[in-house]
XYZ file of C-alpha atoms in Angstrom:
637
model
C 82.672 17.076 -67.459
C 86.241 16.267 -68.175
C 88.544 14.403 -65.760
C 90.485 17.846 -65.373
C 87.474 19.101 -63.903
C 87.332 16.929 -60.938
C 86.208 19.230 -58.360
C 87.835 19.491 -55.244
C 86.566 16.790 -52.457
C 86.409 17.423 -48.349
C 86.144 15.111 -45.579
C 86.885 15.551 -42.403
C 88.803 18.611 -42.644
C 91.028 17.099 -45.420
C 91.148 18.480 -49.043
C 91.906 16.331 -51.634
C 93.434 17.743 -54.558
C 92.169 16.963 -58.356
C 96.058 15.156 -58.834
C 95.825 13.566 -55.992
C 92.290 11.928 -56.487
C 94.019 11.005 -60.186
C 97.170 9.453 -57.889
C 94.272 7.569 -55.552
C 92.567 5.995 -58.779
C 95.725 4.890 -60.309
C 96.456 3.351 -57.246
C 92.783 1.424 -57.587
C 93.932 0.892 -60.992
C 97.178 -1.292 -59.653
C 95.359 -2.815 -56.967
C 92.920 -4.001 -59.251
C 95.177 -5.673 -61.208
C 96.299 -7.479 -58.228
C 93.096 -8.466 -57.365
C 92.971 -10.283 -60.459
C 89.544 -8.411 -61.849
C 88.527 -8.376 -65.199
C 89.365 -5.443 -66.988
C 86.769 -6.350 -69.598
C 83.670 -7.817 -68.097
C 81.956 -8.088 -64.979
C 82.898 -11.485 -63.089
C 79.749 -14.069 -62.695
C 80.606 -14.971 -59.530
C 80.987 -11.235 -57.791
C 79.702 -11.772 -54.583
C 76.269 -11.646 -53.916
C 73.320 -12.016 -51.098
C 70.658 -14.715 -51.333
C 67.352 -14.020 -50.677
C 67.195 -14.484 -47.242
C 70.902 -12.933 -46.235
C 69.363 -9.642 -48.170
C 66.406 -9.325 -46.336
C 68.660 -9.801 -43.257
C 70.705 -7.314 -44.486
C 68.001 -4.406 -45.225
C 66.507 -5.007 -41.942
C 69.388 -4.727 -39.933
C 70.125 -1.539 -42.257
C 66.311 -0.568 -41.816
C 66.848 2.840 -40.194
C 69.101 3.858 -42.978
C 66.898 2.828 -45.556
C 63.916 4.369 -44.013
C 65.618 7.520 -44.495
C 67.139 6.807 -47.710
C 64.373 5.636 -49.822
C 62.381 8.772 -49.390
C 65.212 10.787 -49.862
C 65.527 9.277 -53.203
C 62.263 9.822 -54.264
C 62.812 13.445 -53.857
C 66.295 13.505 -55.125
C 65.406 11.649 -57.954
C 63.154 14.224 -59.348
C 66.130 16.655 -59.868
C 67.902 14.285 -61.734
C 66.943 13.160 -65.230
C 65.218 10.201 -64.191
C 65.683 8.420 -68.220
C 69.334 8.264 -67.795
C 70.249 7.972 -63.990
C 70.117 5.237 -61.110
C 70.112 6.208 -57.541
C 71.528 3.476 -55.114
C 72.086 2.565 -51.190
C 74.951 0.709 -50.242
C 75.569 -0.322 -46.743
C 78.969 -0.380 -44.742
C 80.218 -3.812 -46.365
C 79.762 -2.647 -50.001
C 76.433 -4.890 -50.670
C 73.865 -2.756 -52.563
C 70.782 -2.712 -51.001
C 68.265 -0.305 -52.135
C 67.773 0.816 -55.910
C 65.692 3.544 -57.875
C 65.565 4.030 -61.612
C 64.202 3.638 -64.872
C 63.005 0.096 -65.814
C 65.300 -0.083 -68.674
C 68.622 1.353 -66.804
C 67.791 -1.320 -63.906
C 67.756 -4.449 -66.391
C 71.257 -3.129 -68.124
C 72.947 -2.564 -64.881
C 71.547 -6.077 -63.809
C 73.838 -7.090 -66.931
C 76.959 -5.528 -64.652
C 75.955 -6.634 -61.502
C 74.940 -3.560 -60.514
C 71.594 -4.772 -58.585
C 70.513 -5.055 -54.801
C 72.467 -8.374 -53.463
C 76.175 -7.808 -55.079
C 79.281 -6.434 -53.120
C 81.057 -3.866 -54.315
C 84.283 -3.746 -52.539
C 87.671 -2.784 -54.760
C 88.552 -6.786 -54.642
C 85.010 -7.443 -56.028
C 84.773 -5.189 -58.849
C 87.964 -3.157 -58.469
C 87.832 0.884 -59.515
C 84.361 2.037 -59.263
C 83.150 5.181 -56.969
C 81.083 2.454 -54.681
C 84.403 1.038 -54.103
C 86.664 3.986 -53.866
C 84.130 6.083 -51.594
C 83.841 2.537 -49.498
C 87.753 2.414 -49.105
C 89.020 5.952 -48.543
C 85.521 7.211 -47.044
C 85.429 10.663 -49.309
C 83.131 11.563 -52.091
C 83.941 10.073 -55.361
C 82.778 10.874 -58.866
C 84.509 8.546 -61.888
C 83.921 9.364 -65.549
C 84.610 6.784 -68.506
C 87.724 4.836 -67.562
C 88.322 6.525 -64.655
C 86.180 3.000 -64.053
C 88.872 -0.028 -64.581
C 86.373 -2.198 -66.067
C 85.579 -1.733 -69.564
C 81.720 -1.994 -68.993
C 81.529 1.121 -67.149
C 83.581 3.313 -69.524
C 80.953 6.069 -70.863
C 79.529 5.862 -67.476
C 79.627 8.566 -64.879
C 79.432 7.707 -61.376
C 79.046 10.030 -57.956
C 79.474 8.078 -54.360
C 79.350 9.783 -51.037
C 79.484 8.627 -47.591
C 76.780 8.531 -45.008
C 78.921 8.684 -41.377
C 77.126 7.007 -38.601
C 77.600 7.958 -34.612
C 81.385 8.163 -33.942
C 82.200 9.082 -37.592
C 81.875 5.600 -38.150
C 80.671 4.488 -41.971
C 77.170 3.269 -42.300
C 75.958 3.578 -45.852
C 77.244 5.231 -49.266
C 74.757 6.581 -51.236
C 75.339 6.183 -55.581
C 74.239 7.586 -58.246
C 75.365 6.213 -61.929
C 74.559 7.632 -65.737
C 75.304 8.347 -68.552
C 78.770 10.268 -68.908
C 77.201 12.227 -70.952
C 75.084 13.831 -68.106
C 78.045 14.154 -66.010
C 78.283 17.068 -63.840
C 80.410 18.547 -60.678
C 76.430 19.378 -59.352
C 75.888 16.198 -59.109
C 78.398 14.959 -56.937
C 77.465 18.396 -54.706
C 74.010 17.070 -54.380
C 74.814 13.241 -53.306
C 77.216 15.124 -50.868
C 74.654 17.054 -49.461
C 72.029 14.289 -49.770
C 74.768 11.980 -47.450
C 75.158 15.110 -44.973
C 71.303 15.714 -44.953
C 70.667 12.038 -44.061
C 73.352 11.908 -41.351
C 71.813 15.059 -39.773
C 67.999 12.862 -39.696
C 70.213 10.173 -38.033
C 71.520 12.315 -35.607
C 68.339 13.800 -35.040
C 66.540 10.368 -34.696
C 69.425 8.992 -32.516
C 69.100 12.006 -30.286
C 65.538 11.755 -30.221
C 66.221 7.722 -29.273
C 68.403 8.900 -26.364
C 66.454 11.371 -24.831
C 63.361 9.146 -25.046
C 65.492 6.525 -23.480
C 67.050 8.885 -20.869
C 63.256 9.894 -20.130
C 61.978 6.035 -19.697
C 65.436 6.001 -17.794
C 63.943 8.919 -15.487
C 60.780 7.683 -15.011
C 61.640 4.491 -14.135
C 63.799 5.883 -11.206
C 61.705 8.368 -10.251
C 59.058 5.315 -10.211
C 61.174 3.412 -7.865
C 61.497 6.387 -5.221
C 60.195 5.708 -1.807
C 58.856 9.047 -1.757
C 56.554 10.866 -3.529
C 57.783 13.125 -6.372
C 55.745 15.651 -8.591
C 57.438 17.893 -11.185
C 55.568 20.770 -12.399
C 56.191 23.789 -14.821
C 56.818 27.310 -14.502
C 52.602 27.693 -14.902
C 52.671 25.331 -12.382
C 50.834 22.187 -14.287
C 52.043 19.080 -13.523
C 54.105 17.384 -15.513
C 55.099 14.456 -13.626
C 53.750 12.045 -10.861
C 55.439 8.757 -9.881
C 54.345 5.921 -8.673
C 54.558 6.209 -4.626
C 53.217 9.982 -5.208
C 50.219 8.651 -7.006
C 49.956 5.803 -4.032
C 49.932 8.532 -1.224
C 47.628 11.485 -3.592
C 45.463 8.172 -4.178
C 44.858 9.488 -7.772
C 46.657 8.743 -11.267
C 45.010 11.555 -13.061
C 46.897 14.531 -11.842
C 49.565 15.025 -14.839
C 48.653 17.913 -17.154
C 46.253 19.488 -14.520
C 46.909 22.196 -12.757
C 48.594 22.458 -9.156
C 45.753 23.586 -7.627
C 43.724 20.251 -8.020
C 45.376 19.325 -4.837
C 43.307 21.840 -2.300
C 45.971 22.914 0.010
C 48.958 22.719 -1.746
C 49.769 26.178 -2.312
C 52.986 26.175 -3.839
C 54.421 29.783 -3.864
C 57.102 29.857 -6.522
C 57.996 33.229 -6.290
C 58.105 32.993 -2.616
C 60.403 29.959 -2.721
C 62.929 31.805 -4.490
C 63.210 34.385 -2.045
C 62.901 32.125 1.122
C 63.916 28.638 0.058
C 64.360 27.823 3.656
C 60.951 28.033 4.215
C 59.791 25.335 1.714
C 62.222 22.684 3.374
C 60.273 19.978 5.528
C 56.989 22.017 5.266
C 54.021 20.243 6.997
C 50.915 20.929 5.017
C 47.366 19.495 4.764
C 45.817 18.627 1.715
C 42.168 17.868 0.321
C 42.186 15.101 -1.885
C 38.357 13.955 -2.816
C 37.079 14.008 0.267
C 40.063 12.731 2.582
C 42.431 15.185 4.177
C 46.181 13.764 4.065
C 48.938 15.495 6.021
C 51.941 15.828 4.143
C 55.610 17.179 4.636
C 57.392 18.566 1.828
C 60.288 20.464 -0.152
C 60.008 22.114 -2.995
C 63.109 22.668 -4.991
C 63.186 25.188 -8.202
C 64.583 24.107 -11.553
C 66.161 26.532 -13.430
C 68.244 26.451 -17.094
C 71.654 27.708 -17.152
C 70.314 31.309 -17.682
C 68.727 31.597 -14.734
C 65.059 31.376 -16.384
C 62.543 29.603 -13.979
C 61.528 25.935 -15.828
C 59.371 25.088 -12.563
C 59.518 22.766 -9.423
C 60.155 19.198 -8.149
C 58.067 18.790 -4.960
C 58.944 15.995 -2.690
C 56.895 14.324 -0.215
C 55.801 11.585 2.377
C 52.784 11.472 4.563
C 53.444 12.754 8.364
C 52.859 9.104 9.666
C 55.276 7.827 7.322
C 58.087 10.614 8.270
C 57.169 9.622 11.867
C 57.359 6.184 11.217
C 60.965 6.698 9.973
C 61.826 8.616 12.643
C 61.289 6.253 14.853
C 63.232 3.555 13.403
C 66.100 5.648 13.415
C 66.420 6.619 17.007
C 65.325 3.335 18.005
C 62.099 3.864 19.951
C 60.821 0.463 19.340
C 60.197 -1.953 21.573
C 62.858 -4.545 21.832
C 61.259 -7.286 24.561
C 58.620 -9.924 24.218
C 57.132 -12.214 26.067
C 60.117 -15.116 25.616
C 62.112 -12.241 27.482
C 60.171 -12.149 30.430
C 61.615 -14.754 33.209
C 59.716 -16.289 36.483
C 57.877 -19.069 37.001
C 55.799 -18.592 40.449
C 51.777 -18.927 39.823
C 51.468 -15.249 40.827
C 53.965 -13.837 38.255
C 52.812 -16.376 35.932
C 49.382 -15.047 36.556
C 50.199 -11.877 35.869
C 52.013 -12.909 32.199
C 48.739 -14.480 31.357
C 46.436 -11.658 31.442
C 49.427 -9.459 29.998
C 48.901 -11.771 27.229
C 45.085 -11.247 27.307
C 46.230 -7.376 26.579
C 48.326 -8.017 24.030
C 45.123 -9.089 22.105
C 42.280 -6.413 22.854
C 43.274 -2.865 21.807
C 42.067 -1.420 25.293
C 44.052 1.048 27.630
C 45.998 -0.967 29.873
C 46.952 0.318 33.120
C 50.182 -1.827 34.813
C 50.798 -1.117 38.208
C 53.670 -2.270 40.485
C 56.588 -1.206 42.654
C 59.665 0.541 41.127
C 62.280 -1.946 39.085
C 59.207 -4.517 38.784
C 59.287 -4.231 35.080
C 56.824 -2.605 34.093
C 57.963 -0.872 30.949
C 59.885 -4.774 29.932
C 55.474 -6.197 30.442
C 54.448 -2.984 27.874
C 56.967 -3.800 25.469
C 56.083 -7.412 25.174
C 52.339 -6.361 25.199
C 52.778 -4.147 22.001
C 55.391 -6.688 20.456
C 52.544 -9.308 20.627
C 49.785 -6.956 19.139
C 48.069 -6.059 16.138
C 50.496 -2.630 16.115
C 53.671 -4.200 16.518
C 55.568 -3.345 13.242
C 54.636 0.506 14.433
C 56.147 2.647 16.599
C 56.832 1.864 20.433
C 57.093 5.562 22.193
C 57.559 5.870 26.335
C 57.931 9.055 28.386
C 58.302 9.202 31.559
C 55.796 11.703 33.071
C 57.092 11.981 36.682
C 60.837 13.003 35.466
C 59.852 16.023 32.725
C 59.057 19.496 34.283
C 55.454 20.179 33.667
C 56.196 23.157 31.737
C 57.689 21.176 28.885
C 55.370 18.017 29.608
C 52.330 19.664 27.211
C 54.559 19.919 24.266
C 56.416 16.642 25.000
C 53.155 15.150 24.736
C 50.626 17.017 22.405
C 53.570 18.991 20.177
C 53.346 22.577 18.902
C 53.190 24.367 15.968
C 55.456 26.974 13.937
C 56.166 29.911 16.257
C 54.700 29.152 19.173
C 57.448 30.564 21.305
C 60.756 31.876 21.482
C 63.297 28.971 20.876
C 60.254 26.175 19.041
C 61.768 24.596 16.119
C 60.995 25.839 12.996
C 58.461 24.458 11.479
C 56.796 23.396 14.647
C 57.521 19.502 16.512
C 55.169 16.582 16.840
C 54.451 15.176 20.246
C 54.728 11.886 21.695
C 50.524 11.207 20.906
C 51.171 11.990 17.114
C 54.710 9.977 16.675
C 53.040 6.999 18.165
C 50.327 6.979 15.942
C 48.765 3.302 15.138
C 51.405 2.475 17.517
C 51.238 2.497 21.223
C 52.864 4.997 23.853
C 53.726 4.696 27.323
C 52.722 6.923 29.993
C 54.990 5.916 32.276
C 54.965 7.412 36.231
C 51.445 8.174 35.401
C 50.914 8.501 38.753
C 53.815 11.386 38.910
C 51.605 13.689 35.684
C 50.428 17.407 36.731
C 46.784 17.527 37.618
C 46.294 20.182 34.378
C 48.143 17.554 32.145
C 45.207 14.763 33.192
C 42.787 16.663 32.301
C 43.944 17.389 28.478
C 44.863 13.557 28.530
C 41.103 12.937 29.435
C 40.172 14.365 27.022
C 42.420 12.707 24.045
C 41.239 9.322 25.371
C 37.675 10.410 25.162
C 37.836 12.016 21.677
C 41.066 10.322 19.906
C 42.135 13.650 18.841
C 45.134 16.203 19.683
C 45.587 20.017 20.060
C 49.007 20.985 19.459
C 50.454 24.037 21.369
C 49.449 26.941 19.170
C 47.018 24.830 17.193
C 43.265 25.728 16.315
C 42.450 22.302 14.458
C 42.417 19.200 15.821
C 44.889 16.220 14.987
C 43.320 12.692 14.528
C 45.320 9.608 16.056
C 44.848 6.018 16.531
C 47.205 5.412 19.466
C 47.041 3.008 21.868
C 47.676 4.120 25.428
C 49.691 1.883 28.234
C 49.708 3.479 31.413
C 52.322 2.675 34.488
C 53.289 3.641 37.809
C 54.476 2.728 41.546
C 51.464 4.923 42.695
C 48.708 3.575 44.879
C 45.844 5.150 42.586
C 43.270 5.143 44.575
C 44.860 6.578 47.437
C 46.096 9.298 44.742
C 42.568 9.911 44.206
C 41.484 10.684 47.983
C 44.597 12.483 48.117
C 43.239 14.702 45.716
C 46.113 14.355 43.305
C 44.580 12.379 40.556
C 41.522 12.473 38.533
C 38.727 9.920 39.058
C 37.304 10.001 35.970
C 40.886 9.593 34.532
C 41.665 6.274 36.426
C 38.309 4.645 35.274
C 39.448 5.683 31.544
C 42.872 4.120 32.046
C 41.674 0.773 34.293
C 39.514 -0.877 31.411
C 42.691 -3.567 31.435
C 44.234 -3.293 34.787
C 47.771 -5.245 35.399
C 49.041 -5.788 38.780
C 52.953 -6.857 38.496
C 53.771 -8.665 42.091
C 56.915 -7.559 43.695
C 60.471 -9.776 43.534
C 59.800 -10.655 47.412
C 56.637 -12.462 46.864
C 57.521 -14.244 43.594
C 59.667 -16.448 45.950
C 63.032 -18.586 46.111
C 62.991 -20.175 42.607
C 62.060 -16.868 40.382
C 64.997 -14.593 42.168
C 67.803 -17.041 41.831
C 66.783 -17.870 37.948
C 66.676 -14.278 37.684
C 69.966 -14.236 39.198
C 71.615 -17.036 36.865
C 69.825 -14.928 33.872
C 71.557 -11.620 34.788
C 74.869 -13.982 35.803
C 74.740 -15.725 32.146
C 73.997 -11.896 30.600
C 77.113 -10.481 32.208
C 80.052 -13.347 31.780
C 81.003 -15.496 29.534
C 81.840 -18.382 31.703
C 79.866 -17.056 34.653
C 80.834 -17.712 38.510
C 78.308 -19.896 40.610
C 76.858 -18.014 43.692
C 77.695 -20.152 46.981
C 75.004 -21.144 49.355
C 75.410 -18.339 51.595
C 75.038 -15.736 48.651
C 71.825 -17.537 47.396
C 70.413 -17.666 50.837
C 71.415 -13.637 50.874
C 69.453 -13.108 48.066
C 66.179 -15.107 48.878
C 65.985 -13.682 52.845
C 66.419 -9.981 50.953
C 63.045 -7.845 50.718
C 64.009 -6.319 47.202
C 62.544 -2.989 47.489
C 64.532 -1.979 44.076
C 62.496 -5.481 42.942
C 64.243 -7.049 39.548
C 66.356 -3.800 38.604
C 68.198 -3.820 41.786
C 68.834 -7.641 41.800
C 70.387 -7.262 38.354
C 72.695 -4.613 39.296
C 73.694 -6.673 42.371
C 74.227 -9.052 40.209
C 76.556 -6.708 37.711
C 78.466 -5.676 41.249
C 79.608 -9.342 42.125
C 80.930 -9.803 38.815
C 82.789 -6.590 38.907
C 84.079 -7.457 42.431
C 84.672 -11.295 42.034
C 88.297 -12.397 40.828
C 87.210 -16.530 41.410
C 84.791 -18.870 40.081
C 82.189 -18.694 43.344
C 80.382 -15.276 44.075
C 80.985 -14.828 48.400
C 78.491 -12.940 50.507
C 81.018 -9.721 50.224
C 81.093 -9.685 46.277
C 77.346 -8.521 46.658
C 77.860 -5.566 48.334
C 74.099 -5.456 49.847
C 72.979 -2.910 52.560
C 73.797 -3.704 56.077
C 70.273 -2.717 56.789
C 68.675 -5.901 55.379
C 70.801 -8.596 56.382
C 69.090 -9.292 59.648
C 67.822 -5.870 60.374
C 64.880 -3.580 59.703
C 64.550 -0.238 60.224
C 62.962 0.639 63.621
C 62.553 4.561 63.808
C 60.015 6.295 66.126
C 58.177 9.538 65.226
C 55.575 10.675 62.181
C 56.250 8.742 58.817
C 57.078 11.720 57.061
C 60.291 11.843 59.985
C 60.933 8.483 58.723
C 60.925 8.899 54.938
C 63.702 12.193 55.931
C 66.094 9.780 58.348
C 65.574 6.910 55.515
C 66.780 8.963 52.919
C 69.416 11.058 54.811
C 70.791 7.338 55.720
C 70.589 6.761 51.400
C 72.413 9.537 50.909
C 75.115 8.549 53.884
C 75.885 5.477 52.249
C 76.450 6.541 48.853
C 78.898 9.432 49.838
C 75.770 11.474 48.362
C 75.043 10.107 44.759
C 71.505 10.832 43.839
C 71.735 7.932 41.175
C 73.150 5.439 43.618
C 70.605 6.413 46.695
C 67.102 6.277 44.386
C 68.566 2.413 42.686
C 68.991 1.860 46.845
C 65.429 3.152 47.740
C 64.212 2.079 44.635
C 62.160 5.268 43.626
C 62.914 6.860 40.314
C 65.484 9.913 40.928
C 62.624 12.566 39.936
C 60.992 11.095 42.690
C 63.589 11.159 45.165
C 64.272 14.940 44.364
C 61.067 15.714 45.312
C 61.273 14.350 48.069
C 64.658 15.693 48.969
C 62.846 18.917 47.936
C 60.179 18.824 50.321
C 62.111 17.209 53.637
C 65.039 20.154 53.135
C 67.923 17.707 52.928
């Protein structure tokens, strides 16, 4: 093919004209010539690789090649392989990679046209290795379009190979006779170039999304909460790690849903009710052990709407309890370095509280109201085996026995107008392998001890609504102001209950009889709790405090304690800054008439002296206020 038959190159959108490829070599041409490169002969000391720096060189170029060299074979085969060389070059002009007859090799060798040499425009000036490397087009030189003299009668065809970001990566070459030459066969080392950027970008792609899938699975891994992705036929694709942990199995991935007995996932139905798949409590059969689970299910779709399948998320119930928990803070917050008192009786009672702390048995702490009973339960379950789990007290004197069964025992999904959706958990269940407090035991419904019974004889839980038992491992601390046994000739609580609750049996002694030295370093605690720099109670105030009978025990001395501060402007806490009832200093009650006229006349009195606040009058009485309601309730006042 004649020069004048150049055919027309594009790159990049740009067309490059047969006079202006002619302008672009005689531009090589001058530049040459200012390079200094022999016109005539090939110069001996072109730049070239050593071993080493080409074997450097190919394997950093190794993806390239790997998609070169086979190419070549192939292309080769189309070509006449007597009078043509196929050659890789790499971004920096150094040729890499040949293919060709024996014969053509050893005479290009002769023009330092070999694996190891660099053929940049300064190295060898006008060739179509170094044209194609410079202006990044497709090239194809005949005879002295090639400004040394040793490649006239040659034809030559370059084309680039573009890299991510357009960016050059390779040329590939093929050289021959000029005889042979042909506008087909720059076409086909174009489209060889294009063919092997498409592998590249096929390879890269396939690089990223295998990296972007490691990427997934190695957060998914990391989740605190178990994950499982299935299809649209509902096989599982994907378990991670914590799912695997909780399923306790690592062979679920290409099986079918329905492995899991239980786990009836509905996709259908969560399309139409998505709602209903949020926070779902299920139970599930895994070989042999049945796990309780709560979980979403969340559909995956593509961008047309078609259904690709479903990521389920879960956690076991205890877990989701657990969590629970820690967020609203039902844990216990005192120990045993919180409790204060050093008279043998109290420090009696802190040694067998201590003995409790390391049995698992029902405990069953009794002692007036404000004696601190609930600070004694907290320490016991901070000192236990179960004290990293949760810490859950309810007061069973001040809920309405109506609502005290589902407080306790929970209920399940539609159990009555106004239940939460998706049922609730009761108090037994949240504080499983923890402990719960039953405070005001003494105070609980006479139907409500019998269902308790019967969870402390079988471990086990009915919810409201429920047909199958819930297993629990709680441990139970009981409380109350209530003189038991004279509940139980009363007829208002269960025998059989009270010999189920007093395996461990706690009596906490009232303020009064721990004596002189425990109240006033109760009173420098609270004094030290409420001030910085806290005022020192004169003698008369100390003596007040000792010769008091403390029916509101420790929680009334610390909020006489809190009412000095308020009321004291100096450094000394007076007599008047405590603000105590007239009725105790020096006084007693003396009333005539049946005690239940005396209970009325005492609380009517309460009520007197705190203009009527029912909070104020049961702290004064020292009764809870659910207590002093009833009371209130049954005298008419």
């Amino acid at each position: 093919m004649s020069k004048k038959e150049t055919p027309l190159f594009v790159n990049e959108g740009q067309m490059i004209s047969p006079e202006a490829m002619k302008q672009e070599i005689a531009l090589s041409h001058q530049r040459s010539r200012e390079y200094g490169i022999d016109p005539i002969r090939r110069n001996k000391k072109q730049k070239m690789l050593s071993p080493a720096e080409l074997s450097e060189r190919r394997r950093k170029n190794k993806k390239l090649l790997d998609i070169l060299c086979p190419q070549f074979e192939e292309f080769y085969k189309l070509l006449y392989p007597n009078d043509f060389i196929i050659a890789a070059v790499d971004s920096d002009g150094y040729m890499l990679h040949i293919r060709g007859k024996e014969e053509l090799i050893e005479d290009s060798a002769e023009k330092n046209c070999v694996p190891g040499y660099r053929w940049t425009e300064e190295d060898v000036g006008t060739t179509a290795i170094s044209l194609t490397h410079k202006l990044q087009i497709p090239i194809q030189l005949v005879d002295d379009d090639h400004f040394c003299r040793q490649a006239h009668g040659q034809t030559s065809s370059t084309a680039p190979v573009f890299g991510k970001d357009k960016k050059l990566i390779g040329i590939i070459a093929v050289f021959g006779s000029s005889e042979q030459a042909h506008a087909h066969t720059l076409y086909m080392v174009t489209t060889a170039a294009r063919a092997a950027e498409q592998q590249l970008r096929v390879l890269r792609r396939n690089r990223e999304l295998a990296a972007n899938l490691n990427f997934l699975d190695q957060t998914i891994s990391f989740f605190r909460i178990g994950l499982i992705i299935i299809n649209s036929e509902k096989y599982i694709w994907r378990v991670n790690r914590e799912g695997a942990n909780i399923l306790k199995r690592d062979d679920l991935e290409n099986n079918p849903l329905s492995v899991l007995q239980g786990l009836n996932v509905d996709l259908d139905h969560v399309e139409e009710s998505p709602e209903a798949w949020i926070d779902k409590e299920v139970r599930i059969k895994v070989q042999n052990n049945h796990i309780r689970l709560i979980l979403t299910v969340q559909l995956v779709k593509s961008e047309e709407g078609e259904r690709l399948g479903a990521v389920i998320t879960f956690n076991e119930v205890r877990d989701v309890y657990k969590l629970a928990q820690n967020i609203a803070g039902t844990r216990a917050h005192f120990t045993f370095e919180s409790i204060v008192g050093v008279s043998p009786a109290f420090l009696e009672t802190v040694k067998l509280a201590k003995g409790a702390a390391s049995s698992d048995s029902t405990v069953l702490l009794q002692g007036e109201t404000g004696t601190g009973k609930e600070l004694f339960s907290q320490a016991i379950h901070n000192q236990s085996c179960r004290r990293h789990n949760p810490f859950i007290p309810i007061n069973c004197g001040a809920i309405p026995s109506n609502l005290l069964e589902s407080e306790l025992f929970g209920y399940v999904d539609g159990t009555f107008t106004g239940a939460a959706k998706g049922g609730k958990p009761g108090k037994f269940e949240l504080a499983n392998n923890g402990t719960i407090l039953l405070d005001e035991i003494g105070d609980m419904p006479h139907r409500m001890q019998v269902k308790l019974l019967r969870v402390l004889e079988t471990g086990e839980v009915y919810r409201i609504g429920a047909d199958k038992p819930i297993k629990i491992n709680t441990r139970i601390i009981a409380a109350t102001h209530v003189n038991l046994p004279a509940a139980i000739q009363a007829g208002r609580f269960r025998e059989d209950l009270y010999y189920r609750l007093h395996v461990f049996h706690i009596q906490i002694p009232p303020l009064k009889k721990r004596g002189r030295d425990d109240i006033l370093l109760l009173a420098s605690l609270f004094l030290k709790e409420g001030a910085a720099v806290p005022p020192a109670l004169s003698l008369d105030a100390q003596n007040l405090l000792i010769s008091y009978h403390w029916p509101g025990n420790v929680r009334e001395l610390e909020n006489c304690i809190q009412r000095a501060l308020h009321f004291c402007e100096g450094e000394t806490i007076e007599v008047q800054h405590l603000g105590m009832p007239e009725v105790v200093t020096g006084k007693t009650y003396r009333s005539s008439g049946s005690l239940d006229e005396v209970i009325r006349k005492t609380i009517k009195e309460a009520l007197k002296k705190t203009n009527n606040s029912r909070v104020l009058t049961a702290k004064l009485l020292g009764i809870s206020r659910a207590t002093l309601y009833r009371k209130m309730d049954k005298y008419g006042i």
